CSV table of C-alpha atoms and ligand atoms in Angstrom, one decimal:
chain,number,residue,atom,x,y,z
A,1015,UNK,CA,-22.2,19.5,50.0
A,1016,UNK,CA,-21.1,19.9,53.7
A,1017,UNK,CA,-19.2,21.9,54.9
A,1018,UNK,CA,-17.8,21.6,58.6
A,1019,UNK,CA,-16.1,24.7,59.5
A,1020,UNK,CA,-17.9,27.6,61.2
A,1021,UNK,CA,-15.6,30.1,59.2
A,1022,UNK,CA,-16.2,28.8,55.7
A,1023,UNK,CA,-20.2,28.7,56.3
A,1024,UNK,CA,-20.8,32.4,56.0
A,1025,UNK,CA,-19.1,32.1,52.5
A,1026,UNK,CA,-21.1,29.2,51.4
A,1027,UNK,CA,-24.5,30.6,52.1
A,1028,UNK,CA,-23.7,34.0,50.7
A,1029,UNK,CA,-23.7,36.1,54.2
A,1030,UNK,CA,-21.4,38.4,52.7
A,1031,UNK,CA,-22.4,41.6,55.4
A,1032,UNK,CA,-20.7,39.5,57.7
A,1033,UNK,CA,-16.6,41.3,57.4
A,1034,UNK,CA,-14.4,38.8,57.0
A,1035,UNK,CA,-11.5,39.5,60.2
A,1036,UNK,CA,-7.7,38.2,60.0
A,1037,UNK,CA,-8.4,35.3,61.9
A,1038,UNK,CA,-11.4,34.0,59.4
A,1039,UNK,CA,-9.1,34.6,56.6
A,1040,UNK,CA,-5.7,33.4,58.0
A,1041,UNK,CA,-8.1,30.2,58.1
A,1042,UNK,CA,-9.5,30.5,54.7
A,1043,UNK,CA,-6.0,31.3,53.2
A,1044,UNK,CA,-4.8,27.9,54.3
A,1045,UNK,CA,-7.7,25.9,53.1
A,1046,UNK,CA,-7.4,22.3,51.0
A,1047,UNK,CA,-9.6,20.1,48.9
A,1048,UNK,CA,-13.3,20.1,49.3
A,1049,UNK,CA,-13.2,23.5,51.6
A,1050,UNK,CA,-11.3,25.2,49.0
A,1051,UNK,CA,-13.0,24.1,46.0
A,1052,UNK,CA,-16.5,25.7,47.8
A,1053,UNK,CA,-14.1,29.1,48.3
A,1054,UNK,CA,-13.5,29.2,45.0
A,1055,UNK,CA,-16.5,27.9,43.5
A,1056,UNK,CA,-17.9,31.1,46.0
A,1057,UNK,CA,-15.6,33.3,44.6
A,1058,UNK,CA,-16.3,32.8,40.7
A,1059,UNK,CA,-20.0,33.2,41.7
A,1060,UNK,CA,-19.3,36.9,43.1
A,1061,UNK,CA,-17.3,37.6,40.2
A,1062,UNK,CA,-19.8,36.5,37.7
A,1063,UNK,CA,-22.9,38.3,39.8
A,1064,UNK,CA,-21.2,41.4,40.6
A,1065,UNK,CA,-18.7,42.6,37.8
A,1066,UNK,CA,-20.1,39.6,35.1
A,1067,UNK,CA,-17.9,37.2,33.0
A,1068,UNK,CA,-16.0,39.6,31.1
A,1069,UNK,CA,-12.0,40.2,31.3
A,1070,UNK,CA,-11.0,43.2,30.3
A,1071,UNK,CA,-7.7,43.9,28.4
A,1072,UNK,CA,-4.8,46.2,29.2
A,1073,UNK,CA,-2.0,46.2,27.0
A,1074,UNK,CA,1.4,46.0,29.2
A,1075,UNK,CA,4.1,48.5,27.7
A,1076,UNK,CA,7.5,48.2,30.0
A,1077,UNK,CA,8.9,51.2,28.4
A,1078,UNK,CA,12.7,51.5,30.4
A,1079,UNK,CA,13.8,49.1,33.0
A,1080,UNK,CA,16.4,51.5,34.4
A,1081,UNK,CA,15.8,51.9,38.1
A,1082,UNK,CA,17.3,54.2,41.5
A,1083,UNK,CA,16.1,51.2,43.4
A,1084,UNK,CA,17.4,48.7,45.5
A,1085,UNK,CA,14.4,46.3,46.3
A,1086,UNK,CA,16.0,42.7,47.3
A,1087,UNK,CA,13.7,40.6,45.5
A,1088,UNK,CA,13.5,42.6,41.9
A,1089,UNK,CA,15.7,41.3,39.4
A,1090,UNK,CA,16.3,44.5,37.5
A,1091,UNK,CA,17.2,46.9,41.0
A,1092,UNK,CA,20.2,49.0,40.3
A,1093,UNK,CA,22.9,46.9,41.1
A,1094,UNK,CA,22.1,44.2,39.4
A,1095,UNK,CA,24.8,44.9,36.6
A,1096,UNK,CA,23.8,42.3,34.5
A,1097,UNK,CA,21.0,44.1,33.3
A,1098,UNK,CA,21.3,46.0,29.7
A,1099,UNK,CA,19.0,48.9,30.3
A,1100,UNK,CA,16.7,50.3,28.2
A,1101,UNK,CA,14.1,53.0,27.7
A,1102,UNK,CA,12.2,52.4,24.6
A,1103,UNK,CA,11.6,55.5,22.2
A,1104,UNK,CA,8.9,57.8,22.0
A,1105,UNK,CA,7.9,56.9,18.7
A,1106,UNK,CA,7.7,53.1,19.9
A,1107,UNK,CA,6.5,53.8,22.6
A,1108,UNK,CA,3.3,55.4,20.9
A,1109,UNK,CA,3.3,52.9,18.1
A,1110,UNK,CA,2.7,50.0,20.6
A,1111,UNK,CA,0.0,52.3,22.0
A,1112,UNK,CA,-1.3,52.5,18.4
A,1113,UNK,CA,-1.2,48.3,18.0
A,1114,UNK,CA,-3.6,48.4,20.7
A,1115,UNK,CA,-5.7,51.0,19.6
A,1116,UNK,CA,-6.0,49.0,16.9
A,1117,UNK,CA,-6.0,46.0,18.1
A,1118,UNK,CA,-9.7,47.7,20.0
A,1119,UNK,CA,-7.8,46.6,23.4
A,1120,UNK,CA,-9.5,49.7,25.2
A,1121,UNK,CA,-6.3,50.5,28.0
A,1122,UNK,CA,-2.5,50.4,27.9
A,1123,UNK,CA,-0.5,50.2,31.2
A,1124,UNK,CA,2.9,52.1,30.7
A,1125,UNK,CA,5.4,50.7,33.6
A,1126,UNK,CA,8.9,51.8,34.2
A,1127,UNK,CA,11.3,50.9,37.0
A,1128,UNK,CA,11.2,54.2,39.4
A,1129,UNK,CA,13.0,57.3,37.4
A,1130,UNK,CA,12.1,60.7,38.9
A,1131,UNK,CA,13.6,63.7,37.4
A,1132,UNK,CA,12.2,66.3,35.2
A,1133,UNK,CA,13.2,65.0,32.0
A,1134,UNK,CA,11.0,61.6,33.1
A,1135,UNK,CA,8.2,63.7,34.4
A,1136,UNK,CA,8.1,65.4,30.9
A,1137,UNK,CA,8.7,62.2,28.8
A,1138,UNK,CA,5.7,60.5,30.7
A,1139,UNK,CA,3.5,63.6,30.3
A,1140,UNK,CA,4.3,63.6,26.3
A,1141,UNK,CA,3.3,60.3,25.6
A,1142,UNK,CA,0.2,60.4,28.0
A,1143,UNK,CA,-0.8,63.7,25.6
A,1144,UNK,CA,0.6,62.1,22.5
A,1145,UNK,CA,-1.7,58.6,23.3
A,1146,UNK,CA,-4.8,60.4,24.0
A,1147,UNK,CA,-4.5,62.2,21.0
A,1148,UNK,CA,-3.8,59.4,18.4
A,1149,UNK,CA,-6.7,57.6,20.0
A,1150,UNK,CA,-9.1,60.2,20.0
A,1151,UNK,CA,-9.2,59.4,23.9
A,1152,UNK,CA,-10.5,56.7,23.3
A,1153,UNK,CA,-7.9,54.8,24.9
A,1154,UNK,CA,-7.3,54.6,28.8
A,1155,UNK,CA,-3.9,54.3,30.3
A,1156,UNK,CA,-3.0,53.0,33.5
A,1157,UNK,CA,0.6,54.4,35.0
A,1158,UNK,CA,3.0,52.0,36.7
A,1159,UNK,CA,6.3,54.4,37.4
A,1160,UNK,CA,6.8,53.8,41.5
A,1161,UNK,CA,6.7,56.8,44.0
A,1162,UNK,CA,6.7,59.8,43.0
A,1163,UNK,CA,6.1,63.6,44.2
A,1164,UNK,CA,2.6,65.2,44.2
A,1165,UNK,CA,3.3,68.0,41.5
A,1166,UNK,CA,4.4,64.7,39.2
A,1167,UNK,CA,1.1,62.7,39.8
A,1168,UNK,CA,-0.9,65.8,38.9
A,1169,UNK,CA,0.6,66.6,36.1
A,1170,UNK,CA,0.1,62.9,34.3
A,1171,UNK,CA,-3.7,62.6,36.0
A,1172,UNK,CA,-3.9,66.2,33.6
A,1173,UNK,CA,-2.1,64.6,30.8
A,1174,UNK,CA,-4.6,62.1,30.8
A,1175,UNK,CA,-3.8,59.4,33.1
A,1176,UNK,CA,-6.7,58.1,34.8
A,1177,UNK,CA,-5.0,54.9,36.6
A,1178,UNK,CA,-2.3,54.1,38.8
A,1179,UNK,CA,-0.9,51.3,40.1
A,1180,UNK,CA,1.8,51.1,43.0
A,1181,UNK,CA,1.9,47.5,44.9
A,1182,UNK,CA,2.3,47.8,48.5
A,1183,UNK,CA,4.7,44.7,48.2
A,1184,UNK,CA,3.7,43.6,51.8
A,1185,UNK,CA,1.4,45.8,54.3
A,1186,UNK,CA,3.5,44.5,57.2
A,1187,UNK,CA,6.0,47.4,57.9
A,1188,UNK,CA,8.6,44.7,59.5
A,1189,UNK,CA,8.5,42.2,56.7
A,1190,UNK,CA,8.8,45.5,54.4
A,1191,UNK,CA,12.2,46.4,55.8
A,1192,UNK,CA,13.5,43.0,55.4
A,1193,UNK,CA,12.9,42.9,51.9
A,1194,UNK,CA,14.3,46.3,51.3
A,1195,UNK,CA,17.3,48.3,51.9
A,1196,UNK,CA,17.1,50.6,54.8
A,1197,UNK,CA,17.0,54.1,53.9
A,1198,UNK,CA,14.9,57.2,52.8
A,1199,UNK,CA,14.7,55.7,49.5
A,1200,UNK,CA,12.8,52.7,49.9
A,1201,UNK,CA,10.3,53.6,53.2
A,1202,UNK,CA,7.1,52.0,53.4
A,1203,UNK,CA,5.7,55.2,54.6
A,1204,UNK,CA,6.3,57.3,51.9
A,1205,UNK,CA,4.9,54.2,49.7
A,1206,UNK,CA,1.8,54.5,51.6
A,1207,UNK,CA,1.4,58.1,51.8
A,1208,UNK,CA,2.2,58.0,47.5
A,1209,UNK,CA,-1.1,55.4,47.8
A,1210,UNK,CA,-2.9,57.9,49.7
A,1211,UNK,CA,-1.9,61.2,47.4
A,1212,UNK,CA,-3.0,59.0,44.2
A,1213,UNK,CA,-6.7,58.9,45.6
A,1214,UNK,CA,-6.8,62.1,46.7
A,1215,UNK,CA,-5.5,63.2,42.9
A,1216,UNK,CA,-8.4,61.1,41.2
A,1217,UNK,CA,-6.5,58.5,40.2
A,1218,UNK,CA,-8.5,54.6,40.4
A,1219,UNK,CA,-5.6,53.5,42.7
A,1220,UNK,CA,-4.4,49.3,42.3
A,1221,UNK,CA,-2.1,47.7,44.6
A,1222,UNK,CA,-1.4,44.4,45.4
A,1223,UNK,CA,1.5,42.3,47.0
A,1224,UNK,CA,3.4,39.2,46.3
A,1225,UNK,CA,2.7,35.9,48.0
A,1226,UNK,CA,5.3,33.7,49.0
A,1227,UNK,CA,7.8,36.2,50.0
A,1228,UNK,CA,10.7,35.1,53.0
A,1229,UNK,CA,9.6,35.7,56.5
A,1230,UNK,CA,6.0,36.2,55.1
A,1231,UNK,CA,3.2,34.3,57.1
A,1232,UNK,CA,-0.7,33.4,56.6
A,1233,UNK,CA,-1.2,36.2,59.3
A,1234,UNK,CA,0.4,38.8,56.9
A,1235,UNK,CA,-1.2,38.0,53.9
A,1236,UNK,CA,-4.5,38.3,55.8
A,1237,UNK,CA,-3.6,41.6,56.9
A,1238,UNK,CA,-2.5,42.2,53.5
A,1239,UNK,CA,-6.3,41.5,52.0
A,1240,UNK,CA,-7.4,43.6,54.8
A,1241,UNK,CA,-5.3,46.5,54.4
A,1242,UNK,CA,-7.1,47.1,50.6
A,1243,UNK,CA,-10.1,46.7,52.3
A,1244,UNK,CA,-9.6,49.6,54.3
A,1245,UNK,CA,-7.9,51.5,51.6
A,1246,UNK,CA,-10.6,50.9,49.5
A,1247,UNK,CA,-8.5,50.3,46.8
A,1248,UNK,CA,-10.3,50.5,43.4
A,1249,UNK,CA,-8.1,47.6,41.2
A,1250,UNK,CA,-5.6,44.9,42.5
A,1251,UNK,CA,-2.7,42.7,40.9
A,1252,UNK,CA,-1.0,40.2,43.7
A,1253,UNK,CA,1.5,37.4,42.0
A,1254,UNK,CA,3.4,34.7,43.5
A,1255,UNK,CA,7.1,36.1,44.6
A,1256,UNK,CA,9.5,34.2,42.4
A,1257,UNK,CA,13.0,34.2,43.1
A,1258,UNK,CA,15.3,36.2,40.8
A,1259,UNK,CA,19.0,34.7,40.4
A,1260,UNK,CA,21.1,38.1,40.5
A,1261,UNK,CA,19.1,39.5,44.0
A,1262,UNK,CA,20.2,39.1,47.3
A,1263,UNK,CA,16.5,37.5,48.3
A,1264,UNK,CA,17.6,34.6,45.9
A,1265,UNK,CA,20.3,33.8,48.8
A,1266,UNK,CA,16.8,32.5,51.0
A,1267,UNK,CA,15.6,30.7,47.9
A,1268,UNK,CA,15.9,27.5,49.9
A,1269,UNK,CA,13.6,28.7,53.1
A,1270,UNK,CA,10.9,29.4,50.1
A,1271,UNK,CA,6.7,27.7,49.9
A,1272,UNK,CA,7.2,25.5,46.9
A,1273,UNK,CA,6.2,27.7,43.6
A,1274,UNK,CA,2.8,25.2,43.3
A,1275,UNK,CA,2.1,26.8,46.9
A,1276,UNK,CA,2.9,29.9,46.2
A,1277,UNK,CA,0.6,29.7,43.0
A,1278,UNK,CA,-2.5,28.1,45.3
A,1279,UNK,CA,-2.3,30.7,47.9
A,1280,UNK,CA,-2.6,33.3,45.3
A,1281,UNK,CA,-5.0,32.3,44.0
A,1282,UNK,CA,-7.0,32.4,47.4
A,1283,UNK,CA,-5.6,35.7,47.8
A,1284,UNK,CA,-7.6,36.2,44.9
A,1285,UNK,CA,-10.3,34.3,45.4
A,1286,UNK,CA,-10.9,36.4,49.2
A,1287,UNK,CA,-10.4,39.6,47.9
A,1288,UNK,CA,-12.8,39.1,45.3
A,1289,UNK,CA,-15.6,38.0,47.7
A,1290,UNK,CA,-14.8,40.8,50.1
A,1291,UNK,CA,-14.7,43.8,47.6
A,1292,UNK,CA,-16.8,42.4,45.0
A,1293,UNK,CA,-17.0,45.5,42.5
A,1294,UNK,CA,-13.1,46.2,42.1
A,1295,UNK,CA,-10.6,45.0,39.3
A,1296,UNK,CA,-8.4,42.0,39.8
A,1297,UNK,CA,-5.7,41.0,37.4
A,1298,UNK,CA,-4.0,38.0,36.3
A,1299,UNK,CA,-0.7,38.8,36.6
A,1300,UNK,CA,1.6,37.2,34.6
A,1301,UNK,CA,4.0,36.0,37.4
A,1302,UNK,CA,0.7,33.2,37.6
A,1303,UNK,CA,1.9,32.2,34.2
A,1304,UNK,CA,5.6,31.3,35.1
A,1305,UNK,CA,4.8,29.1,37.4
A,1306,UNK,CA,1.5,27.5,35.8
A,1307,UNK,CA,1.1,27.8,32.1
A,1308,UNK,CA,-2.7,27.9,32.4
A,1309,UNK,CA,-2.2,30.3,35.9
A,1310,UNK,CA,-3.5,33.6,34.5
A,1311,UNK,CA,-6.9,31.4,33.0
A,1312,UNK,CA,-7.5,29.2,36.3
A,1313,UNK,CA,-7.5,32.5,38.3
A,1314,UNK,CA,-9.7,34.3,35.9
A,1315,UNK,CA,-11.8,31.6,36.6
A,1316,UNK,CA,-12.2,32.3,40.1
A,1317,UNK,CA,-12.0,35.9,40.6
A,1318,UNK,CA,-10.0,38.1,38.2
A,1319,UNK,CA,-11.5,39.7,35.4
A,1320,UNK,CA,-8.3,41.9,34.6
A,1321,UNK,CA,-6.0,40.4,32.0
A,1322,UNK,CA,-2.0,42.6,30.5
A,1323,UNK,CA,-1.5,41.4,27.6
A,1324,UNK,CA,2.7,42.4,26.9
A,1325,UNK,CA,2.9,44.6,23.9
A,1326,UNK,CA,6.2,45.7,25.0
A,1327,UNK,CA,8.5,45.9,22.2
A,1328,UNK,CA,10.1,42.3,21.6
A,1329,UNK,CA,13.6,44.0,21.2
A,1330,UNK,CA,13.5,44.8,25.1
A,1331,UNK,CA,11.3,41.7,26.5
A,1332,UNK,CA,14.4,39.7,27.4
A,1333,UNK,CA,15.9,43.2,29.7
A,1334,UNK,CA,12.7,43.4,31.6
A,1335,UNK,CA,13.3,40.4,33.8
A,1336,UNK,CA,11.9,41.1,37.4
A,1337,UNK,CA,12.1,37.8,38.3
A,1338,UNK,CA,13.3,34.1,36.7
A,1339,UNK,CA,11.7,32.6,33.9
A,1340,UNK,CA,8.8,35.4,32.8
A,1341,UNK,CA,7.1,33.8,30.3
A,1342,UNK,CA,6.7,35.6,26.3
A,1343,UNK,CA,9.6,37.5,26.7
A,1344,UNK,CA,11.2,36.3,23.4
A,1345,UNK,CA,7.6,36.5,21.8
A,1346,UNK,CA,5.9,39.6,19.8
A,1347,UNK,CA,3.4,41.2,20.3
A,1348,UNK,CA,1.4,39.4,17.7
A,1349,UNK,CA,2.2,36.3,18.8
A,1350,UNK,CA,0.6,37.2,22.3
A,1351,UNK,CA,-2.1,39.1,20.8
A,1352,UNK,CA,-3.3,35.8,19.2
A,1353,UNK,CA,-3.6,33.5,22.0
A,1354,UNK,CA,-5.5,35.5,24.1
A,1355,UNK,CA,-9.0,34.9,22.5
A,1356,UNK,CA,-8.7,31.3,22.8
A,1357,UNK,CA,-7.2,31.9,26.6
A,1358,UNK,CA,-9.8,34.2,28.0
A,1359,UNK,CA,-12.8,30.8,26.2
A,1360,UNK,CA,-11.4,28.9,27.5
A,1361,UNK,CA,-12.5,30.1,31.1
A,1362,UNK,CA,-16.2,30.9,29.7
A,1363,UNK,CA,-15.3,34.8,29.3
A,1364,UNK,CA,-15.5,37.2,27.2
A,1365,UNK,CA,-12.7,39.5,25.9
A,1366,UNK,CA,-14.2,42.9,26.8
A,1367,UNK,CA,-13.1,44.3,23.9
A,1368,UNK,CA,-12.9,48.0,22.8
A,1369,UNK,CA,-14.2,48.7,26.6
A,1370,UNK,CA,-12.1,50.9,29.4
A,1371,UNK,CA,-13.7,48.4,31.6
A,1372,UNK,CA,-13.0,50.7,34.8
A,1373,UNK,CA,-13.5,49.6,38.7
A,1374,UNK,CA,-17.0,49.3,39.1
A,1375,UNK,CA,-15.5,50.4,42.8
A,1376,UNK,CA,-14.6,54.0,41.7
A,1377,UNK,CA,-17.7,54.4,39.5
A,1378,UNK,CA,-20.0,53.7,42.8
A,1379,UNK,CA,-17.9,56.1,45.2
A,1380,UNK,CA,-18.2,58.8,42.1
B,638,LIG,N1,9.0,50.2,39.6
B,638,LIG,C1,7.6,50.1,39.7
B,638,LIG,C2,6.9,49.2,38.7
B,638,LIG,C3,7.6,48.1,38.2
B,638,LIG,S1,7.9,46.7,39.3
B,638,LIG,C4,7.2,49.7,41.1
B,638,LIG,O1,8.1,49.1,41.8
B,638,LIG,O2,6.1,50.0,41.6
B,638,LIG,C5,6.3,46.0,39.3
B,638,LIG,C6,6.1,44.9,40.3
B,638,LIG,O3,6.9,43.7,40.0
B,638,LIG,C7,6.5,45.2,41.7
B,638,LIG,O4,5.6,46.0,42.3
B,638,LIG,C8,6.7,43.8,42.3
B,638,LIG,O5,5.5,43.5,43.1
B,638,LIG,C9,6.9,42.9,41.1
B,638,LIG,N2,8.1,42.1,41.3
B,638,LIG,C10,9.4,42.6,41.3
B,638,LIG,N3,10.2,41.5,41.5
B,638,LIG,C11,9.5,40.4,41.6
B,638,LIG,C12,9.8,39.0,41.9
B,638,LIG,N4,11.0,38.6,42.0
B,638,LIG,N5,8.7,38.1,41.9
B,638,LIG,C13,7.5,38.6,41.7
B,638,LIG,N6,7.1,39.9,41.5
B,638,LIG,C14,8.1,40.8,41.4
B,639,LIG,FE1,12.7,49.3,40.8
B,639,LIG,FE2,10.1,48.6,40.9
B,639,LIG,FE3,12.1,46.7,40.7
B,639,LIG,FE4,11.8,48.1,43.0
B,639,LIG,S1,10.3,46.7,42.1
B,639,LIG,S2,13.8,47.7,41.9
B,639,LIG,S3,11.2,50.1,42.2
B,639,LIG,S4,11.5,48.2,39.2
């Protein structure tokens, strides 16, 4: 096939030594048809070559959706009043981490909305002891609990916690304060600095941003791809921004990329990143899935290999809303836990079952 532009050639015959700079992908980002086919097509090539056809599976536990936080866009931020908060139990908490020991899923991700006080630290630190144990460490766990101080890191990286994940939300400082209240609580320094701190800990350190986001432009998400590059970021998870009813972002709904945009552009967000750090972990977020039922499968196709199945209690699905119309949340567990088989076939994958399936990334860097 031809292909006419100077910028997509490199990709095309494979010249991947040649970095990728925010003009080249501002272009790529924006890419229709043919062009973007050949990206993608690119993309599921790397995947397959590099880190093979195989998604791994981390079961998603969103043990309390209480919060301190304010972020705009995030439908359960403190002052949304609507919310009926939760924090699941210990002893469910650990028997969903059971189910997926059982279930030979291989990791758990245990996300919370941001809660930092001793009694959190020490709850986190239990169950992070408690899982290894009933799992003969046998099963890895990712953390998801927002910013938190160094002495609280260390202690869950000693409990047993081996991943973290923390989303940069956007790398442009300006766009950040937009979508964010103004104050101590909510600085994109501090986030940054928490993204540093992780790697120096020993974490394998994810982040990721949401696509589609007001004010956000082709020239920020570019930047955004590049600023994992040079973090060197070990695992990823970018969604499309969907608007949540009771947030103040939901007033700029109209200004919004239509969600079929929003879902195309991340999945060249994916697409990019995957040909530019070939070795890390990409998910399919589940944000994909509300907009396209078959979202989380078409971008496994062309570049993720990272798959979080919810295991969450269905008791609490419905309170753990962070934006409109998230998909399973009046399912069970089981009901999920079935579908995923036939998902991952039918994007010719494998379920990488039973495996920790870690960043190829980290293992290289040692
Ligand atoms: N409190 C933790 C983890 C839970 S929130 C934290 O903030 O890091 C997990 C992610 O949900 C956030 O990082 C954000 O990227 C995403 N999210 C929140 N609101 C969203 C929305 N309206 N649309 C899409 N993603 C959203
Ligand atoms: Fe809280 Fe995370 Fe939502 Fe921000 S994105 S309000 S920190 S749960």
């Amino acid at each position: 096939m031809e292909i006419n532009s100077n910028i997509i050639s490199p990709l095309v015959v494979g010249g991947l030594n040649s970095p990728l700079g925010a003009r080249d992908l501002t272009h790529l980002l924006q890419l229709e048809g043919e062009e973007r086919k050949t990206m993608l097509r690119k993309a599921a090539e790397v995947k397959a070559s590099e880190v093979g056809n195989v998604v791994y599976l981390r079961g998603l536990i969103e043990f309390s959706n209480c919060c301190v936080k304010n972020c705009m866009y995030c439908g359960i931020r403190l002052d949304n009043k609507t919310v009926q908060r939760y924090t699941v139990s210990n002893e469910d908490i650990l028997a969903a981490a059971k189910y997926a020991y059982d279930k030979n899923f291989g990791s758990i991700v245990l996300q919370s909305g941001e809660i930092e006080s001793p009694a959190f630290t020490e709850k986190v630190e239990y169950l992070l002891q408690e899982i290894k144990a009933l799992s003969n460490g046998e099963l890895g766990v990712t953390l998801s609990c927002g910013e938190q101080s160094e002495d609280t890191y260390r202690r869950w990286f000693l409990a047993g916690g081996h991943r973290y994940l923390l989303r940069i939300e956007t790398s442009n400082p300006e766009l950040y304060s937009k979508i964010h209240p103004n104050d101590a609580l909510h600085s994109f320094t501090k986030r940054v600095d928490c993204l540093k701190l992780l790697k120096k800990i020993g974490y394998q350190v994810g982040t990721g941003v949401m696509v589609g986001l007001p004010f956000q432009t082709f020239e920020d998400l570019a930047n955004d791809l590049l600023f994992m590059k040079e973090l060197d970021i070990d695992m990823c998870g970018m969604g499309p921004f969907i608007e949540h009813v009771d947030t103040p972002l939901y007033q700029l709904k109209d200004q919004l990329w239509p969600l079929q945009k929003r879902f195309e552009v991340t999945q060249n967000m994916v697409a990019l990143l995957r040909i530019m750090m070939p070795d890390i972990n990409i998910a399919a977020t589940t944000a994909l899935q509300a907009i396209d039922k078959l979202g989380r499968e078409k971008v496994i196709r062309t570049g993720a290999n990272i798959l979080m199945p919810n295991i969450t209690p269905g008791v609490y699905r419905n309170s753990y809303k962070l934006y409109d119309n998230k998909p399973c949340t009046d399912e069970s567990a089981d009901d999920c836990t079935s579908c995923i088989d036939v998902r991952v076939h039918l994007t010719d994958n494998e379920v990488g079952y039973g495996k920790w399936g870690d960043s190829k990334r980290f293992g290289k860097r040692g």
